């Protein structure tokens, strides 16, 4: 995919190859692709295109003769219907209003509490959550980025009304919230309202990709999952308006975002056009750490539904990668035949099908701090226990789909506590997640990853290292509080905890002790606890 900005409009492109042209993997670039053999198509439809139902440019309101006669005929028909069957006519009008109210309630999440029933020409903010504020406005809403506001145009109510919100889900952290742009929702009279440039017939959801964005844990916990909670029930009939917009964020999460919205996202700051909406939801709902609470969603959606959304988001790309691999395997085989090489026969022993039934274990390796110093030994140990072992090293530039593919087909994941453990979301329920817990990280490891993993249906194992397995044992003498009382050290403040336990600590696992956890996971998987998926070999 290639991403490009044009006329203050962020677009995502897909390269399509001409019939007969060899498929190849295309890296993401910021420029228009070159080459005579390729066509470029929009991933999202453009605003103002004839094929879209939302995002229509404002047209002249001049009434043509043909339209006038049609409206006159319709008026006579309606009046006749009123006299002939007044009850049914009034019932029709009432049901239409009820449908609009139901749609509005759905847009607000369909759950009880403050702002659960916001009528037309209304503005309401729910500030009861400790994690995030969320505001709802219904009526004639106009995005006016020049004044960092949404205008609620109200002809019958001249009362001054204004709400302010920073649409990010870490309300309790004053330092990070101060970095989030503030947006106003204010009531204005028609004479003071901005003129619409683009009209939409679906709601808008406003949120920020600022704050801790750049850390994969926060990208999912503070952004993607709350966006799912807030917008999924709208069935893609919603426009996402993004504050602190980042091109790389859309490149990374475009597949997921396209499952939540059928329309191009709007860069709130850069797009100076006045976009008009029938309703605006400013802010996102969040249920906790990497989780979705079915009791607090309008349709009882859970973290399992989010997993299915990820499956849908990445299915096409994964199938494409698999086709490339099968084609490359056939090409290698043909080259070997042409060169007269003898294709070796499989050695005696277990069949290839038996190898496919070996549980696959993925080690998610770190670089920098909290690395497994004897990683090669741990991988060899896992293979000896009976696992098919893979090692991946996620980098900021690693395509998320490739990580998803690796973990979605795995049976077990091993990694040291840190943001990369967020990728447990890519595993299938019933599989095994073993988190290595360094000194001083017990609470965070459980609250941020262990407990959410169990809620998702994974078999979670927290392997708490002993002091002698920590690199800190080589820096501090035996009996030092850093080794014996991490909880007491943590009371000195977050800065001390981060400096000592997160930034300066590596681990060297006790192989005999860790083997017990691997054996337990292997036996659980073979016993059918999570099932072992047979993997198709490249053709």
Tab-separated table of C-alpha atoms in Angstrom, residues 103-478:
chain	number	residue	atom	x	y	z
A	103	UNK	CA	-30.213	5.311	15.425
A	104	UNK	CA	-29.045	8.171	17.594
A	105	UNK	CA	-29.118	5.963	20.697
A	106	UNK	CA	-27.051	3.365	18.871
A	107	UNK	CA	-24.503	6.001	17.929
A	108	UNK	CA	-24.148	6.887	21.601
A	109	UNK	CA	-23.399	3.293	22.491
A	110	UNK	CA	-26.864	2.168	23.469
A	111	UNK	CA	-25.915	1.843	27.145
A	112	UNK	CA	-27.541	3.419	30.172
A	113	UNK	CA	-26.022	6.299	32.071
A	114	UNK	CA	-25.361	9.998	31.450
A	115	UNK	CA	-26.105	11.095	27.881
A	116	UNK	CA	-27.955	7.838	27.153
A	117	UNK	CA	-30.883	9.801	25.683
A	118	UNK	CA	-29.711	12.856	23.775
A	119	UNK	CA	-32.418	14.441	21.642
A	120	UNK	CA	-32.076	16.490	18.508
A	121	UNK	CA	-30.366	19.875	18.819
A	122	UNK	CA	-28.696	18.702	22.048
A	123	UNK	CA	-25.226	18.565	23.545
A	124	UNK	CA	-24.205	16.319	26.443
A	125	UNK	CA	-20.894	15.220	27.999
A	126	UNK	CA	-20.331	12.200	30.223
A	127	UNK	CA	-17.422	12.948	32.570
A	128	UNK	CA	-18.139	10.246	35.142
A	129	UNK	CA	-15.379	7.862	34.025
A	130	UNK	CA	-11.943	8.116	35.609
A	131	UNK	CA	-10.352	7.069	32.326
A	132	UNK	CA	-11.936	9.256	29.660
A	133	UNK	CA	-14.550	11.909	28.949
A	134	UNK	CA	-16.952	11.492	26.046
A	135	UNK	CA	-19.338	14.046	24.535
A	136	UNK	CA	-22.348	13.686	22.231
A	137	UNK	CA	-23.927	16.314	20.030
A	138	UNK	CA	-26.914	15.831	17.748
A	139	UNK	CA	-28.324	18.214	15.180
A	140	UNK	CA	-26.633	20.406	12.601
A	141	UNK	CA	-22.943	19.868	13.494
A	142	UNK	CA	-20.175	21.646	11.590
A	143	UNK	CA	-16.481	20.873	11.971
A	144	UNK	CA	-14.516	24.141	12.075
A	145	UNK	CA	-10.879	23.188	12.512
A	146	UNK	CA	-9.700	26.806	12.214
A	147	UNK	CA	-11.250	27.468	15.637
A	148	UNK	CA	-10.658	23.917	16.924
A	149	UNK	CA	-14.371	23.419	17.344
A	150	UNK	CA	-17.582	21.741	16.272
A	151	UNK	CA	-20.492	24.147	15.914
A	152	UNK	CA	-23.995	23.021	16.859
A	153	UNK	CA	-26.168	25.309	14.742
A	154	UNK	CA	-29.377	26.063	16.608
A	155	UNK	CA	-32.034	28.411	15.220
A	156	UNK	CA	-34.517	28.022	18.080
A	157	UNK	CA	-32.074	28.175	20.982
A	158	UNK	CA	-29.792	31.154	21.357
A	159	UNK	CA	-28.516	30.142	24.795
A	160	UNK	CA	-24.724	30.134	24.883
A	161	UNK	CA	-23.466	26.600	25.517
A	162	UNK	CA	-19.974	25.189	25.210
A	163	UNK	CA	-18.194	21.997	26.214
A	164	UNK	CA	-14.464	21.313	25.950
A	165	UNK	CA	-12.798	17.944	25.587
A	166	UNK	CA	-9.386	16.404	25.025
A	167	UNK	CA	-10.404	13.157	23.244
A	168	UNK	CA	-7.824	10.760	24.678
A	169	UNK	CA	-8.307	7.849	27.078
A	170	UNK	CA	-5.809	8.615	29.837
A	171	UNK	CA	-7.757	11.302	31.653
A	172	UNK	CA	-6.021	10.682	34.987
A	173	UNK	CA	-2.541	11.438	33.608
A	174	UNK	CA	-2.373	15.225	33.636
A	175	UNK	CA	1.050	15.395	31.995
A	176	UNK	CA	0.099	13.448	28.873
A	177	UNK	CA	-3.374	15.007	28.660
A	178	UNK	CA	-1.743	18.426	28.509
A	179	UNK	CA	-0.171	17.389	25.195
A	180	UNK	CA	-3.563	16.538	23.633
A	181	UNK	CA	-5.275	19.291	21.661
A	182	UNK	CA	-8.508	20.600	23.141
A	183	UNK	CA	-11.638	20.733	20.990
A	184	UNK	CA	-14.733	22.818	21.730
A	185	UNK	CA	-18.319	21.828	21.061
A	186	UNK	CA	-20.370	25.021	21.093
A	187	UNK	CA	-23.850	26.135	20.216
A	188	UNK	CA	-24.103	28.958	17.642
A	189	UNK	CA	-26.921	30.767	15.868
A	190	UNK	CA	-27.203	30.325	12.089
A	191	UNK	CA	-25.744	33.753	11.413
A	192	UNK	CA	-22.501	32.845	13.169
A	193	UNK	CA	-22.176	29.343	11.677
A	194	UNK	CA	-19.572	28.317	9.147
A	195	UNK	CA	-20.865	27.355	5.701
A	196	UNK	CA	-20.780	23.623	4.899
A	197	UNK	CA	-18.255	22.487	2.301
A	198	UNK	CA	-18.910	18.743	2.669
A	199	UNK	CA	-22.096	17.145	3.999
A	200	UNK	CA	-22.193	13.699	5.614
A	201	UNK	CA	-25.241	11.605	6.454
A	202	UNK	CA	-23.449	9.489	9.084
A	203	UNK	CA	-22.076	10.357	12.538
A	204	UNK	CA	-18.498	11.421	13.207
A	205	UNK	CA	-16.248	10.020	15.937
A	206	UNK	CA	-13.478	12.336	17.086
A	207	UNK	CA	-10.393	10.907	18.813
A	208	UNK	CA	-6.679	11.593	19.182
A	209	UNK	CA	-3.698	9.538	18.070
A	210	UNK	CA	-1.339	11.656	20.167
A	211	UNK	CA	-0.235	10.954	23.722
A	212	UNK	CA	1.652	7.678	24.036
A	213	UNK	CA	1.028	6.684	20.417
A	214	UNK	CA	4.236	5.068	19.166
A	215	UNK	CA	4.123	2.409	21.878
A	216	UNK	CA	2.194	-0.617	20.612
A	217	UNK	CA	0.561	-1.259	23.995
A	218	UNK	CA	-0.860	2.263	24.106
A	219	UNK	CA	-1.821	2.171	20.436
A	220	UNK	CA	-4.122	-0.770	21.162
A	221	UNK	CA	-5.144	0.006	24.739
A	222	UNK	CA	-5.695	3.753	24.399
A	223	UNK	CA	-6.793	3.870	20.763
A	224	UNK	CA	-7.726	0.811	18.706
A	225	UNK	CA	-9.725	-1.092	21.356
A	226	UNK	CA	-11.638	1.994	22.607
A	227	UNK	CA	-12.373	2.838	18.962
A	228	UNK	CA	-13.808	-0.665	18.523
A	229	UNK	CA	-15.934	-0.243	21.671
A	230	UNK	CA	-17.225	3.157	20.535
A	231	UNK	CA	-17.780	2.627	16.818
A	232	UNK	CA	-18.130	-1.068	15.944
A	233	UNK	CA	-21.914	-1.212	16.386
A	234	UNK	CA	-22.288	1.542	13.768
A	235	UNK	CA	-21.357	-1.069	11.139
A	236	UNK	CA	-18.846	1.140	9.334
A	237	UNK	CA	-21.434	3.917	8.873
A	238	UNK	CA	-19.249	6.467	10.631
A	239	UNK	CA	-16.549	8.960	9.696
A	240	UNK	CA	-13.433	8.988	11.877
A	241	UNK	CA	-12.059	12.450	12.635
A	242	UNK	CA	-8.507	12.204	13.943
A	243	UNK	CA	-6.723	14.732	16.118
A	244	UNK	CA	-2.893	14.688	16.065
A	245	UNK	CA	-3.090	12.697	12.840
A	246	UNK	CA	-0.037	10.616	11.814
A	247	UNK	CA	0.450	9.182	8.333
A	248	UNK	CA	2.395	6.233	9.735
A	249	UNK	CA	-0.467	5.378	12.111
A	250	UNK	CA	-2.900	5.082	9.214
A	251	UNK	CA	-0.370	3.008	7.269
A	252	UNK	CA	0.060	0.682	10.246
A	253	UNK	CA	-3.589	0.351	11.243
A	254	UNK	CA	-5.396	1.068	7.969
A	255	UNK	CA	-6.553	-2.554	7.629
A	256	UNK	CA	-8.172	-2.412	11.071
A	257	UNK	CA	-9.613	1.085	10.637
A	258	UNK	CA	-11.255	0.047	7.364
A	259	UNK	CA	-13.239	-2.573	9.323
A	260	UNK	CA	-14.689	0.190	11.505
A	261	UNK	CA	-15.369	2.906	8.923
A	262	UNK	CA	-16.291	2.742	5.245
A	263	UNK	CA	-15.140	6.325	4.682
A	264	UNK	CA	-11.794	8.109	4.511
A	265	UNK	CA	-10.579	9.460	7.862
A	266	UNK	CA	-10.388	13.210	8.328
A	267	UNK	CA	-7.276	14.955	9.609
A	268	UNK	CA	-8.927	17.457	11.940
A	269	UNK	CA	-6.039	19.922	11.935
A	270	UNK	CA	-4.972	19.800	8.287
A	271	UNK	CA	-8.393	19.596	6.625
A	272	UNK	CA	-9.725	23.161	6.676
A	273	UNK	CA	-12.960	22.350	4.889
A	274	UNK	CA	-16.153	22.601	6.901
A	275	UNK	CA	-17.516	19.060	7.269
A	276	UNK	CA	-21.138	18.835	8.414
A	277	UNK	CA	-22.579	15.885	10.329
A	278	UNK	CA	-25.933	14.913	11.873
A	279	UNK	CA	-24.168	13.761	15.033
A	280	UNK	CA	-20.711	13.899	16.617
A	281	UNK	CA	-19.192	11.629	19.264
A	282	UNK	CA	-16.120	13.307	20.743
A	283	UNK	CA	-13.885	10.937	22.683
A	284	UNK	CA	-13.822	7.161	23.105
A	285	UNK	CA	-15.144	4.718	25.684
A	286	UNK	CA	-12.589	2.458	27.370
A	287	UNK	CA	-13.386	-0.583	29.517
A	288	UNK	CA	-9.992	-1.423	31.022
A	289	UNK	CA	-6.602	-2.805	30.082
A	290	UNK	CA	-6.722	-4.463	26.648
A	291	UNK	CA	-10.274	-5.645	27.129
A	292	UNK	CA	-13.875	-5.283	25.984
A	293	UNK	CA	-16.639	-5.708	28.575
A	294	UNK	CA	-19.733	-7.273	26.952
A	295	UNK	CA	-21.961	-5.851	29.696
A	296	UNK	CA	-20.983	-2.319	28.657
A	297	UNK	CA	-21.401	-2.605	24.895
A	298	UNK	CA	-24.739	-2.121	23.117
A	299	UNK	CA	-24.646	-5.503	21.380
A	300	UNK	CA	-22.790	-7.523	24.020
A	301	UNK	CA	-19.542	-7.483	22.039
A	302	UNK	CA	-16.459	-8.996	23.679
A	303	UNK	CA	-12.713	-9.223	23.109
A	304	UNK	CA	-13.498	-12.306	21.013
A	305	UNK	CA	-15.423	-10.101	18.576
A	306	UNK	CA	-12.404	-7.827	18.359
A	307	UNK	CA	-10.273	-10.857	17.500
A	308	UNK	CA	-12.687	-11.738	14.700
A	309	UNK	CA	-12.422	-8.187	13.396
A	310	UNK	CA	-8.632	-8.607	13.240
A	311	UNK	CA	-9.115	-11.855	11.317
A	312	UNK	CA	-11.263	-10.032	8.775
A	313	UNK	CA	-8.824	-7.119	8.588
A	314	UNK	CA	-5.748	-9.201	7.775
A	315	UNK	CA	-7.235	-12.132	5.849
A	316	UNK	CA	-6.696	-10.677	2.384
A	317	UNK	CA	-3.097	-9.659	3.004
A	318	UNK	CA	-2.245	-13.022	4.593
A	319	UNK	CA	-3.696	-14.920	1.635
A	320	UNK	CA	-1.583	-12.757	-0.675
A	321	UNK	CA	1.594	-13.506	1.308
A	322	UNK	CA	0.806	-17.228	1.239
A	323	UNK	CA	0.389	-17.142	-2.545
A	324	UNK	CA	3.782	-15.469	-2.873
A	325	UNK	CA	5.411	-18.128	-0.701
A	326	UNK	CA	3.848	-21.017	-2.618
A	327	UNK	CA	4.897	-19.448	-5.903
A	328	UNK	CA	8.459	-18.932	-4.634
A	329	UNK	CA	8.614	-22.559	-3.435
A	330	UNK	CA	7.499	-23.865	-6.845
A	331	UNK	CA	10.031	-21.625	-8.564
A	332	UNK	CA	12.874	-22.941	-6.388
A	333	UNK	CA	11.808	-26.507	-7.127
A	334	UNK	CA	11.758	-25.882	-10.894
A	335	UNK	CA	15.232	-24.302	-10.776
A	336	UNK	CA	16.618	-27.318	-8.957
A	337	UNK	CA	15.148	-29.648	-11.557
A	338	UNK	CA	16.597	-27.571	-14.411
A	339	UNK	CA	20.047	-27.733	-12.856
A	340	UNK	CA	19.791	-31.486	-12.542
A	341	UNK	CA	19.868	-31.423	-8.776
A	342	UNK	CA	18.480	-34.476	-7.034
A	343	UNK	CA	15.667	-33.621	-4.681
A	344	UNK	CA	16.531	-35.373	-1.401
A	345	UNK	CA	14.087	-37.852	-0.024
A	346	UNK	CA	12.660	-37.336	3.407
A	347	UNK	CA	14.773	-39.177	6.029
A	348	UNK	CA	13.207	-42.135	7.822
A	349	UNK	CA	11.331	-41.222	10.953
A	350	UNK	CA	8.186	-39.251	11.751
A	351	UNK	CA	6.139	-38.223	8.746
A	352	UNK	CA	5.816	-34.613	7.576
A	353	UNK	CA	2.251	-34.665	8.848
A	354	UNK	CA	3.563	-35.564	12.303
A	355	UNK	CA	5.945	-32.601	12.146
A	356	UNK	CA	3.000	-30.353	11.315
A	357	UNK	CA	1.289	-31.487	14.504
A	358	UNK	CA	4.162	-30.313	16.690
A	359	UNK	CA	2.919	-27.308	18.664
A	360	UNK	CA	4.414	-24.110	17.343
A	361	UNK	CA	6.039	-21.822	19.906
A	362	UNK	CA	6.959	-18.237	19.021
A	363	UNK	CA	9.561	-16.364	21.050
A	364	UNK	CA	8.913	-12.626	20.816
A	365	UNK	CA	12.437	-11.266	21.241
A	366	UNK	CA	13.359	-7.841	22.547
A	367	UNK	CA	16.267	-5.557	21.732
A	368	UNK	CA	17.795	-3.060	24.135
A	369	UNK	CA	16.618	-3.856	27.648
A	370	UNK	CA	14.896	-6.903	29.146
A	371	UNK	CA	16.413	-9.235	26.561
A	372	UNK	CA	16.798	-12.972	27.154
A	373	UNK	CA	20.569	-13.298	27.302
A	374	UNK	CA	20.492	-17.049	26.683
A	375	UNK	CA	17.799	-16.853	24.034
A	376	UNK	CA	19.432	-19.457	21.755
A	377	UNK	CA	19.557	-21.932	24.645
A	378	UNK	CA	15.895	-21.274	25.451
A	379	UNK	CA	14.928	-21.877	21.808
A	380	UNK	CA	16.924	-25.135	21.754
A	381	UNK	CA	15.286	-26.177	25.026
A	382	UNK	CA	11.801	-25.571	23.613
A	383	UNK	CA	12.649	-27.611	20.522
A	384	UNK	CA	13.922	-30.433	22.727
A	385	UNK	CA	10.655	-30.405	24.672
A	386	UNK	CA	8.813	-30.897	21.378
A	387	UNK	CA	7.914	-27.472	20.023
A	388	UNK	CA	8.353	-26.151	16.500
A	389	UNK	CA	10.194	-22.957	17.510
A	390	UNK	CA	10.153	-19.581	15.756
A	391	UNK	CA	11.820	-16.359	16.912
A	392	UNK	CA	10.470	-12.974	15.819
A	393	UNK	CA	11.876	-9.533	16.597
A	394	UNK	CA	9.180	-6.895	16.079
A	395	UNK	CA	10.547	-3.524	14.996
A	396	UNK	CA	8.655	-0.250	14.534
A	397	UNK	CA	8.809	-0.857	10.779
A	398	UNK	CA	7.601	-4.487	10.920
A	399	UNK	CA	4.318	-4.918	9.067
A	400	UNK	CA	1.713	-5.677	11.709
A	401	UNK	CA	0.008	-8.219	9.470
A	402	UNK	CA	3.154	-10.384	9.457
A	403	UNK	CA	3.283	-10.435	13.260
A	404	UNK	CA	-0.424	-11.251	13.336
A	405	UNK	CA	0.034	-14.100	10.889
A	406	UNK	CA	2.895	-15.618	12.908
A	407	UNK	CA	1.070	-15.504	16.235
A	408	UNK	CA	-2.385	-16.356	14.910
A	409	UNK	CA	-1.010	-19.702	13.705
A	410	UNK	CA	1.058	-20.338	16.846
A	411	UNK	CA	0.187	-22.511	19.814
A	412	UNK	CA	2.358	-20.785	22.406
A	413	UNK	CA	4.070	-17.432	22.831
A	414	UNK	CA	7.023	-16.632	25.088
A	415	UNK	CA	8.311	-13.147	25.794
A	416	UNK	CA	9.665	-10.832	28.466
A	417	UNK	CA	7.303	-8.266	29.996
A	418	UNK	CA	7.020	-5.168	27.835
A	419	UNK	CA	4.866	-3.474	25.208
A	420	UNK	CA	5.432	-6.280	22.679
A	421	UNK	CA	3.383	-8.590	24.905
A	422	UNK	CA	0.368	-6.708	23.534
A	423	UNK	CA	0.642	-9.115	20.613
A	424	UNK	CA	-1.033	-11.816	22.711
A	425	UNK	CA	-4.180	-10.276	21.179
A	426	UNK	CA	-3.164	-11.972	17.928
A	427	UNK	CA	-3.348	-15.483	19.426
A	428	UNK	CA	-6.358	-17.761	19.280
A	429	UNK	CA	-8.269	-18.541	22.485
A	430	UNK	CA	-7.087	-21.717	24.216
A	431	UNK	CA	-3.430	-21.196	23.342
A	432	UNK	CA	-0.592	-20.621	25.823
A	433	UNK	CA	0.993	-17.289	26.715
A	434	UNK	CA	4.140	-17.484	28.871
A	435	UNK	CA	5.286	-14.081	30.102
A	436	UNK	CA	8.724	-13.836	31.673
A	437	UNK	CA	8.328	-11.423	34.594
A	438	UNK	CA	11.551	-9.583	35.552
A	439	UNK	CA	12.170	-8.235	39.037
A	440	UNK	CA	10.035	-5.243	39.929
A	441	UNK	CA	7.386	-5.810	37.246
A	442	UNK	CA	5.006	-8.260	38.968
A	443	UNK	CA	1.976	-5.969	39.203
A	444	UNK	CA	2.296	-4.446	35.728
A	445	UNK	CA	2.869	-7.837	34.084
A	446	UNK	CA	-0.318	-9.208	35.592
A	447	UNK	CA	-2.568	-6.157	35.239
A	448	UNK	CA	-1.552	-5.126	31.723
A	449	UNK	CA	-1.070	-8.516	30.062
A	450	UNK	CA	-1.728	-11.539	32.277
A	451	UNK	CA	-5.273	-10.762	33.376
A	452	UNK	CA	-6.390	-9.488	29.928
A	453	UNK	CA	-4.930	-12.628	28.325
A	454	UNK	CA	-6.945	-14.839	30.656
A	455	UNK	CA	-10.102	-12.840	29.903
A	456	UNK	CA	-9.467	-13.503	26.208
A	457	UNK	CA	-9.340	-17.241	26.877
A	458	UNK	CA	-5.591	-17.873	26.784
A	459	UNK	CA	-3.808	-20.169	29.228
A	460	UNK	CA	-1.565	-17.648	30.955
A	461	UNK	CA	1.694	-18.534	32.712
A	462	UNK	CA	3.609	-15.831	34.561
A	463	UNK	CA	7.206	-17.001	34.968
A	464	UNK	CA	8.612	-14.814	37.769
A	465	UNK	CA	12.373	-14.866	37.619
A	466	UNK	CA	14.533	-15.436	40.686
A	467	UNK	CA	17.073	-12.733	41.639
A	468	UNK	CA	19.922	-14.846	40.243
A	469	UNK	CA	18.195	-14.889	36.815
A	470	UNK	CA	18.330	-11.095	36.638
A	471	UNK	CA	21.298	-9.146	35.278
A	472	UNK	CA	20.844	-6.871	38.287
A	473	UNK	CA	22.367	-9.639	40.424
A	474	UNK	CA	25.668	-8.775	38.750
A	475	UNK	CA	25.337	-5.091	39.648
A	476	UNK	CA	24.034	-5.229	43.205
A	477	UNK	CA	25.335	-7.289	46.144
A	478	UNK	CA	23.351	-10.199	47.520
